[in-house]
Coordinates of N, CA, C and O in Angstrom, one line a residue:
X1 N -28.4 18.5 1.7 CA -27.4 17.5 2.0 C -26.4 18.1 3.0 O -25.8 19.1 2.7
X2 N -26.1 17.4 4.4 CA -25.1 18.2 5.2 C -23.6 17.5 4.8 O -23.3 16.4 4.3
X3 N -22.9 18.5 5.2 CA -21.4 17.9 5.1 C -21.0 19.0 3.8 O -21.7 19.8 3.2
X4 N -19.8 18.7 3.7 CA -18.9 19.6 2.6 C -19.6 19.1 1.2 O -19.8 17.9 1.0
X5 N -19.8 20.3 0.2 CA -20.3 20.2 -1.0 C -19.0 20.0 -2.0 O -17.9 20.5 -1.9
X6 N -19.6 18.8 -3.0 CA -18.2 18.5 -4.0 C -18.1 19.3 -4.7 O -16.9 19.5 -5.0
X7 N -19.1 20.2 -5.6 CA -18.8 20.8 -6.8 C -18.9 22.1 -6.0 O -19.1 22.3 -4.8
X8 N -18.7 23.2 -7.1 CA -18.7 24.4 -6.8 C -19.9 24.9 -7.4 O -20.4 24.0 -8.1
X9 N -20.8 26.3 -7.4 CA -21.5 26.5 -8.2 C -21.3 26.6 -9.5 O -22.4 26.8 -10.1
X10 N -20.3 26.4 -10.2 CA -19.7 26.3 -11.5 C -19.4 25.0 -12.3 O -19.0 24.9 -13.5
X11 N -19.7 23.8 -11.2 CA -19.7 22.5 -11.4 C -18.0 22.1 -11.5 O -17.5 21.4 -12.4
X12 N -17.2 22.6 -10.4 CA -16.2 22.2 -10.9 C -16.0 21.6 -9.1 O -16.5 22.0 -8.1
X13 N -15.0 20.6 -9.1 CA -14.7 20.2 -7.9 C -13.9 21.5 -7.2 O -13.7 22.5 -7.9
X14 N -13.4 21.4 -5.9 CA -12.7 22.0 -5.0 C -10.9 22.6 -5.7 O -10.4 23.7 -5.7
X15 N -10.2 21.2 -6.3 CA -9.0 21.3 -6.9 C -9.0 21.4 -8.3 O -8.1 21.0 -9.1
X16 N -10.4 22.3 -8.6 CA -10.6 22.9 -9.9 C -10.9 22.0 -11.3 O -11.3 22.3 -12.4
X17 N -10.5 20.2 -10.7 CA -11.2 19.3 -11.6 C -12.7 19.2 -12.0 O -13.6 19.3 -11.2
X18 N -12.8 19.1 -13.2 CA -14.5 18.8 -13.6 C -15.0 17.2 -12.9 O -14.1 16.4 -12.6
X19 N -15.8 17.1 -12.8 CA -16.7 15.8 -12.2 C -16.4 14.7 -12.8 O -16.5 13.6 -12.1
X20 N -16.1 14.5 -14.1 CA -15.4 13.3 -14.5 C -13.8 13.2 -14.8 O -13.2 12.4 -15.4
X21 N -13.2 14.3 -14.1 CA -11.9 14.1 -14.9 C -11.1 13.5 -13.4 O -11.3 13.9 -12.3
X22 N -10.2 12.5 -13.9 CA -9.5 12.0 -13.2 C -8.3 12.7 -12.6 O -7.7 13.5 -13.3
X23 N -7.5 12.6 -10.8 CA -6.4 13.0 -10.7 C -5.7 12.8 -11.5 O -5.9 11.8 -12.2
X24 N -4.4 13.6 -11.6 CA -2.9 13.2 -12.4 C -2.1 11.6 -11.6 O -2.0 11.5 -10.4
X25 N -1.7 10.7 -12.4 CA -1.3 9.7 -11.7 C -0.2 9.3 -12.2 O -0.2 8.9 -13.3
X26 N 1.1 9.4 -11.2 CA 2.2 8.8 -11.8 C 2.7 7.7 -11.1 O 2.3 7.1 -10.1
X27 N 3.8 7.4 -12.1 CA 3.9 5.7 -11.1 C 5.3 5.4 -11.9 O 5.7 5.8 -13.0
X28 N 6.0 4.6 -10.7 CA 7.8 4.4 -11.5 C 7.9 2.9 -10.8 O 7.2 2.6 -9.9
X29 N 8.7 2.3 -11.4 CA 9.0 1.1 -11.2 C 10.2 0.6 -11.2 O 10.8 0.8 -12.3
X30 N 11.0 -0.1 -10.1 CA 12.6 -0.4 -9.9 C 13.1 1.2 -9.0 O 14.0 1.8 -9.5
X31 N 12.4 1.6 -8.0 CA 13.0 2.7 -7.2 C 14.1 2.4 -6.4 O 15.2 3.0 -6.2
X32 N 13.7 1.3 -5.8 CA 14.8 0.6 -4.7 C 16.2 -0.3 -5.3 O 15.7 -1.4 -5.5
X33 N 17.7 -0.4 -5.9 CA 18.3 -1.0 -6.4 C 18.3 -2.4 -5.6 O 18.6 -3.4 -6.1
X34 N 17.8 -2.4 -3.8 CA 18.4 -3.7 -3.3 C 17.1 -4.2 -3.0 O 17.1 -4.4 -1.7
X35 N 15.8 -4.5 -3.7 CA 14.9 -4.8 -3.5 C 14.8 -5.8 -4.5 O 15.6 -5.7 -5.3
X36 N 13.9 -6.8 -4.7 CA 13.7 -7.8 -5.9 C 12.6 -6.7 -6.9 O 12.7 -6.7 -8.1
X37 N 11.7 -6.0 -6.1 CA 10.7 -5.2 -6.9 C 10.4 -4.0 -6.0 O 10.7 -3.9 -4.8
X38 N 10.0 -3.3 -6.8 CA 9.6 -1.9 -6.0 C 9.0 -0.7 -6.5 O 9.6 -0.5 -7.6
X39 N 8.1 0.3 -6.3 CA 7.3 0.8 -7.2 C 6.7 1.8 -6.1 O 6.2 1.7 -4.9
X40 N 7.0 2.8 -7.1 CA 5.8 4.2 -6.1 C 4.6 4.7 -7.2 O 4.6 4.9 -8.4
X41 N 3.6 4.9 -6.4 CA 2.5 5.2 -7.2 C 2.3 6.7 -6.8 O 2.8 6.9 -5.8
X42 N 1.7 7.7 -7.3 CA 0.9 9.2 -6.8 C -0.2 9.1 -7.6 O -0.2 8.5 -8.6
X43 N -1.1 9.8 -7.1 CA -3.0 10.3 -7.5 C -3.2 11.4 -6.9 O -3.3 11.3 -5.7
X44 N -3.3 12.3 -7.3 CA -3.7 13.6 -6.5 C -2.5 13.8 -5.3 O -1.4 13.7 -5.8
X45 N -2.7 14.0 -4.0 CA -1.7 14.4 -2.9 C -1.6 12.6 -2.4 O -1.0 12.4 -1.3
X46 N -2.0 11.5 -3.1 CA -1.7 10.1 -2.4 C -0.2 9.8 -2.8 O 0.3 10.3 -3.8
X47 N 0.3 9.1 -2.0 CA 2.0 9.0 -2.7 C 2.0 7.4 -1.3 O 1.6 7.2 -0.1
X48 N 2.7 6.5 -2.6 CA 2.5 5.2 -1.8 C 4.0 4.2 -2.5 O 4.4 4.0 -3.7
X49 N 4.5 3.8 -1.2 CA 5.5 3.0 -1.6 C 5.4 1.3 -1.8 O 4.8 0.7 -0.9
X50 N 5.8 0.7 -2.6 CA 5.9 -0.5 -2.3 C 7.2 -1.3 -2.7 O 7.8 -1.1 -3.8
X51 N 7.7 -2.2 -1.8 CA 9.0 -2.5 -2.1 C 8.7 -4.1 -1.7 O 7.9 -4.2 -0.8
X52 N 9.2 -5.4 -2.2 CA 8.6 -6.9 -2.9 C 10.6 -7.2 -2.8 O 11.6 -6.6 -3.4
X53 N 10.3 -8.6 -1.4 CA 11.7 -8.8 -1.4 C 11.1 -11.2 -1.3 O 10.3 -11.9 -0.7
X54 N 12.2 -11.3 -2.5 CA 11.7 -12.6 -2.2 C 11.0 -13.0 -3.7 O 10.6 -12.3 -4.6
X55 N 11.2 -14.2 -3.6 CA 11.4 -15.1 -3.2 C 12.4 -15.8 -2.1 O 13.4 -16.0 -2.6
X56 N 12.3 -16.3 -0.8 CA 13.6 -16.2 -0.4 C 13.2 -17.6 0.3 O 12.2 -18.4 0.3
X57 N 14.9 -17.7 1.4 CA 14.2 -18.8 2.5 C 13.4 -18.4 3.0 O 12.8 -17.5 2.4
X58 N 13.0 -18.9 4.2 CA 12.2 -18.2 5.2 C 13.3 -18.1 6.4 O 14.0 -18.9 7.0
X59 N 12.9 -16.6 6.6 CA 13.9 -16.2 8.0 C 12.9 -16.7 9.2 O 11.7 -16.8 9.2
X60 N 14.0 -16.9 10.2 CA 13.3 -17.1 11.7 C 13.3 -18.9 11.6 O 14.0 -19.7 11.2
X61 N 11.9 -18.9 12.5 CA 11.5 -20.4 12.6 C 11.5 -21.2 11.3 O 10.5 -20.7 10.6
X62 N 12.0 -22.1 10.8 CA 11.8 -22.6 9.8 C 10.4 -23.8 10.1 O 10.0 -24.6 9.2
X63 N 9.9 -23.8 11.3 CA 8.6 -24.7 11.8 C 7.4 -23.6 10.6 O 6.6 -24.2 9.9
X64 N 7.6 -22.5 10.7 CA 6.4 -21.2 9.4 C 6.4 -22.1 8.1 O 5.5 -22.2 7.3
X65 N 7.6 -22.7 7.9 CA 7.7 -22.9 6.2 C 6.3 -23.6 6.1 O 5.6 -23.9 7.1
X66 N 6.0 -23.7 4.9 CA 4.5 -24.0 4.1 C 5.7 -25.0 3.0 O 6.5 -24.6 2.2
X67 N 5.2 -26.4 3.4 CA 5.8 -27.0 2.5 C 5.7 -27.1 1.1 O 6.5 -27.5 0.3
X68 N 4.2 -26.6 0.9 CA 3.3 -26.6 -0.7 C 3.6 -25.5 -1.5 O 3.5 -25.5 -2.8
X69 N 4.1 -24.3 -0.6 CA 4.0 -23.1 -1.3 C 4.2 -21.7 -0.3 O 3.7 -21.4 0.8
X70 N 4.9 -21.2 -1.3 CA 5.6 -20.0 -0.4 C 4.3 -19.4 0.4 O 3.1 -19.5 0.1
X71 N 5.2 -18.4 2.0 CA 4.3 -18.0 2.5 C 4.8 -16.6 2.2 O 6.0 -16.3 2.3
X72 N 3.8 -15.8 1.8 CA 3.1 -13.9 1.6 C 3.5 -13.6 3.5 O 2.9 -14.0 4.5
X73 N 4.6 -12.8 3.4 CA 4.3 -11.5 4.6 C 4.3 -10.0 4.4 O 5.3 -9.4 4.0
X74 N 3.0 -9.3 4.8 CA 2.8 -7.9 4.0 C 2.8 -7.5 5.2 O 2.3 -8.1 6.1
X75 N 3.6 -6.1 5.4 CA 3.4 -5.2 6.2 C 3.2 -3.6 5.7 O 4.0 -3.1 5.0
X76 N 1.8 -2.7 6.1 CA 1.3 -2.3 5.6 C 1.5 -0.6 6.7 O 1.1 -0.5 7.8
X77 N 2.0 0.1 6.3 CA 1.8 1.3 7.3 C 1.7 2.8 6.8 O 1.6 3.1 5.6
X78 N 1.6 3.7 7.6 CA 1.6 5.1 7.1 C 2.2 6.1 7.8 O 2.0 6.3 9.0
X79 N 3.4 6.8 6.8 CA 4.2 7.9 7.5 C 3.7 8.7 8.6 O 2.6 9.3 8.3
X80 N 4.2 8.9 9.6 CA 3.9 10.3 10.6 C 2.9 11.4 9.8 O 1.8 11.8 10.1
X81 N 3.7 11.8 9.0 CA 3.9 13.0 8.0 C 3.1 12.7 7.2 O 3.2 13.6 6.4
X82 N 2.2 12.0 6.8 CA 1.4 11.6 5.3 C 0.1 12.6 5.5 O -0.2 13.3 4.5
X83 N -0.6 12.6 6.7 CA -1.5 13.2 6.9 C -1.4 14.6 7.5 O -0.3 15.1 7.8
X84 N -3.1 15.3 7.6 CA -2.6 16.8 7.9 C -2.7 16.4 9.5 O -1.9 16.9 10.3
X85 N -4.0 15.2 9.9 CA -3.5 14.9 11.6 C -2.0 14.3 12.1 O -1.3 13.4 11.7
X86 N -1.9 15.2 13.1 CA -0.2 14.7 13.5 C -0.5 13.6 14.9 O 0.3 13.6 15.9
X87 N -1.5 13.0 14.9 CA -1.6 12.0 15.6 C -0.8 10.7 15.4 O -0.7 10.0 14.3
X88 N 0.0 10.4 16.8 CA 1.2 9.5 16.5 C 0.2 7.5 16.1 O -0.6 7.0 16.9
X89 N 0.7 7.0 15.0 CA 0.0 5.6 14.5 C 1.2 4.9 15.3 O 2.3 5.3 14.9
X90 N 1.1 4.0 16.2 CA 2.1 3.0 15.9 C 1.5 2.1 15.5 O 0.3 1.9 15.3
X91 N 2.7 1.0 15.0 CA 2.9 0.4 14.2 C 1.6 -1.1 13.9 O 1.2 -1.7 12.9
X92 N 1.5 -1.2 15.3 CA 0.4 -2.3 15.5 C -1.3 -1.7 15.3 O -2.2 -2.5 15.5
X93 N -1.5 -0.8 14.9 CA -3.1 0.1 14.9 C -4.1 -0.6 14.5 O -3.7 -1.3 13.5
X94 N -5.3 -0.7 14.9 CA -6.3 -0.9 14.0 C -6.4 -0.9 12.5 O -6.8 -1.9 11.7
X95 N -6.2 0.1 12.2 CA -6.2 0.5 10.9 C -5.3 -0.2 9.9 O -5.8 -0.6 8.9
X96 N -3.5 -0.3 10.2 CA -2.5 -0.8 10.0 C -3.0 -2.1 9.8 O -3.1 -2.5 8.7
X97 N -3.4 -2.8 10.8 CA -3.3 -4.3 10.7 C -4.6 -4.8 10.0 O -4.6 -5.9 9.5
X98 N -5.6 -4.2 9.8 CA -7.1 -4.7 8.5 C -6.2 -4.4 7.3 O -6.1 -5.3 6.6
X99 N -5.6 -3.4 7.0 CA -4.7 -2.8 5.5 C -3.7 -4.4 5.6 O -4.0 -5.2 4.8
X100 N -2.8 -4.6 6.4 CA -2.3 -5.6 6.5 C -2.7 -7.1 5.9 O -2.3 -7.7 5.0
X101 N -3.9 -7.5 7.0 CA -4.5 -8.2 6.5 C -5.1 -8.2 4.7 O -4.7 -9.0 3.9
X102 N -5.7 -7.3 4.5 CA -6.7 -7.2 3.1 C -5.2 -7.1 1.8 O -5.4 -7.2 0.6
X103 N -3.9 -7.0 2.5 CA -3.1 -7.1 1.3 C -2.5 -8.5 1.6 O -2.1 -9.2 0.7
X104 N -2.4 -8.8 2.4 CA -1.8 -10.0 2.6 C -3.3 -11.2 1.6 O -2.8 -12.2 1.1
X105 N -4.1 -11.1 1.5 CA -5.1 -11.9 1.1 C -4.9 -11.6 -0.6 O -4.6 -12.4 -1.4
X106 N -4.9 -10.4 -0.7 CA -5.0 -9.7 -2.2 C -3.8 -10.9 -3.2 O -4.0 -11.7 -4.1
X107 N -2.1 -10.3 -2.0 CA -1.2 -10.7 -2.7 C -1.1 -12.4 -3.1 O -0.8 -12.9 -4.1
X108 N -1.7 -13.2 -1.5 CA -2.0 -14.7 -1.9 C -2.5 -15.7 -3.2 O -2.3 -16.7 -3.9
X109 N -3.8 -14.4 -2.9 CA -4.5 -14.8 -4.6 C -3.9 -14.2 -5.7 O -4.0 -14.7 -6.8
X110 N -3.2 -13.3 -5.5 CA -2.6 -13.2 -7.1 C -1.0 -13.9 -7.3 O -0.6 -14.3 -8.4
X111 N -0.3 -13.9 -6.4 CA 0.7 -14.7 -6.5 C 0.5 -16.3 -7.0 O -0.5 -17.0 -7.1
X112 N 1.2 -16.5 -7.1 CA 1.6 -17.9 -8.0 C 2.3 -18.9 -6.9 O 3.2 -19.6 -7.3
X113 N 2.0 -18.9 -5.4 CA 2.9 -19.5 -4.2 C 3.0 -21.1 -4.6 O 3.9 -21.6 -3.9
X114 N 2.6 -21.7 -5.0 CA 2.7 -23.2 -5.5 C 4.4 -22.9 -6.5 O 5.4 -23.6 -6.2
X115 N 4.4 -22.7 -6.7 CA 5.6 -22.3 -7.6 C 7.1 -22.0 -6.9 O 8.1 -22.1 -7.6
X116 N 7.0 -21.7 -5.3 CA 8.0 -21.4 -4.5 C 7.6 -21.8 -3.6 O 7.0 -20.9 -2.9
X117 N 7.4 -23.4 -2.9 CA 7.5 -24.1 -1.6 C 8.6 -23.6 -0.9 O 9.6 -22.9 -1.2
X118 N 8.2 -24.3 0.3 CA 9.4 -23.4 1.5 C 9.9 -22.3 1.5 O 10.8 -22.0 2.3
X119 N 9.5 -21.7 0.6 CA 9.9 -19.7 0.8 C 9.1 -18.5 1.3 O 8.0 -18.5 1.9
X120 N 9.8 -17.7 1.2 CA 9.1 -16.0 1.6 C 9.0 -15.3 0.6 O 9.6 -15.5 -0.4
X121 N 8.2 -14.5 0.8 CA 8.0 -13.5 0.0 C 7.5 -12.4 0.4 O 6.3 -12.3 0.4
X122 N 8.2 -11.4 0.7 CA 7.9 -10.4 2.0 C 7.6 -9.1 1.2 O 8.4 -8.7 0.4
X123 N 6.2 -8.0 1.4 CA 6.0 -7.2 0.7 C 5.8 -5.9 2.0 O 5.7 -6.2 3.2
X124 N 6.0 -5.0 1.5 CA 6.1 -3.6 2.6 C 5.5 -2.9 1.4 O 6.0 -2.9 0.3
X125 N 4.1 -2.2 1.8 CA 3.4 -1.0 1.2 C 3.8 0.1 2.5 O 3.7 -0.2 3.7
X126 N 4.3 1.5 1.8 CA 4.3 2.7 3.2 C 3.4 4.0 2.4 O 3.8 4.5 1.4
X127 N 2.4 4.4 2.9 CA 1.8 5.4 2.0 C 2.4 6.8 2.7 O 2.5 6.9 3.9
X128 N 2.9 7.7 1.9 CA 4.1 8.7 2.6 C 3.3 9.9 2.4 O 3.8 10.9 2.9
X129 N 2.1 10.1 1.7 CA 1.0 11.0 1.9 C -0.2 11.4 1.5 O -0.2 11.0 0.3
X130 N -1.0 11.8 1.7 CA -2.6 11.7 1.8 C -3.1 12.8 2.1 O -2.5 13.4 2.9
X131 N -4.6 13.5 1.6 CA -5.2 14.5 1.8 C -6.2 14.0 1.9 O -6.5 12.8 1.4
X132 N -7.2 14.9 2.7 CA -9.0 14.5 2.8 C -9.3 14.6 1.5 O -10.0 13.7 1.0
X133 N -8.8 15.7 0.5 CA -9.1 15.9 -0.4 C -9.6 15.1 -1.4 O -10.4 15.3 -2.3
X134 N -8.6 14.0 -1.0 CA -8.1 12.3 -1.9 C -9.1 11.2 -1.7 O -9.2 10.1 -2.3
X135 N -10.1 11.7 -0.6 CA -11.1 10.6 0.0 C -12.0 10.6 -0.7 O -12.9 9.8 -0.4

């Protein structure tokens, strides 16, 4: 098999875990005080923010409102610093905007938007760090 081997000859992964044992995972809830919701998760070296503002009006053009039911805006990105490449992401990337998309779909279906016509509901995930290791 080419490419980097997972176990060791000892059967243990690289960061000394056995093959079924899970990373350490913490997670806190209410980090931000001026947020409606907000929550940091960690898994191994992954560390991911998420901060949930809204129900609200909708800022900007009020022509966006969804008379039926609130509209989901997710913006999805990743710190400079998260990774060991120091290749600059801006904000519009490939990458950025499928993560974008695939949460904006996620949050639609699990949200309850019938429930808040003519509103927002604006979500920001920032993942602030990441290792190959974590892949």
């Amino acid at each position: 098999m080419a490419g980097m081997e997972l176990l060791s000859d000892q059967g243990y992964r690289v960061d000394g875990r056995k093959p079924t044992e899970l990373r350490k995972i913490q997670a806190r809830m209410g980090v931000f005080a001026q947020a409606d919701g907000s929550a940091y998760i960690e898994q191994g070296n992954t560390k991911a923010l998420a901060v949930v503002y809204g129900p609200h009006e909708i800022r900007g053009a009020r022509s966006k409102a969804l008379h039926d039911k609130a509209m989901v805006n997710c913006q999805y990105s990743m710190a400079t610093f998260s990774t060991g490449e120091r290749k600059r992401r801006p904000h519009g990337d490939r990458k950025s905007t499928e993560m974008t998309l695939h949460l904006k779909q996620t949050f639609e279906a699990a949200i309850l938007t019938q429930l808040y016509p003519r509103s927002q509901i604006d979500i920001y995930v920032q993942v602030l760090g990441v290792s190959n290791s974590d892949l």
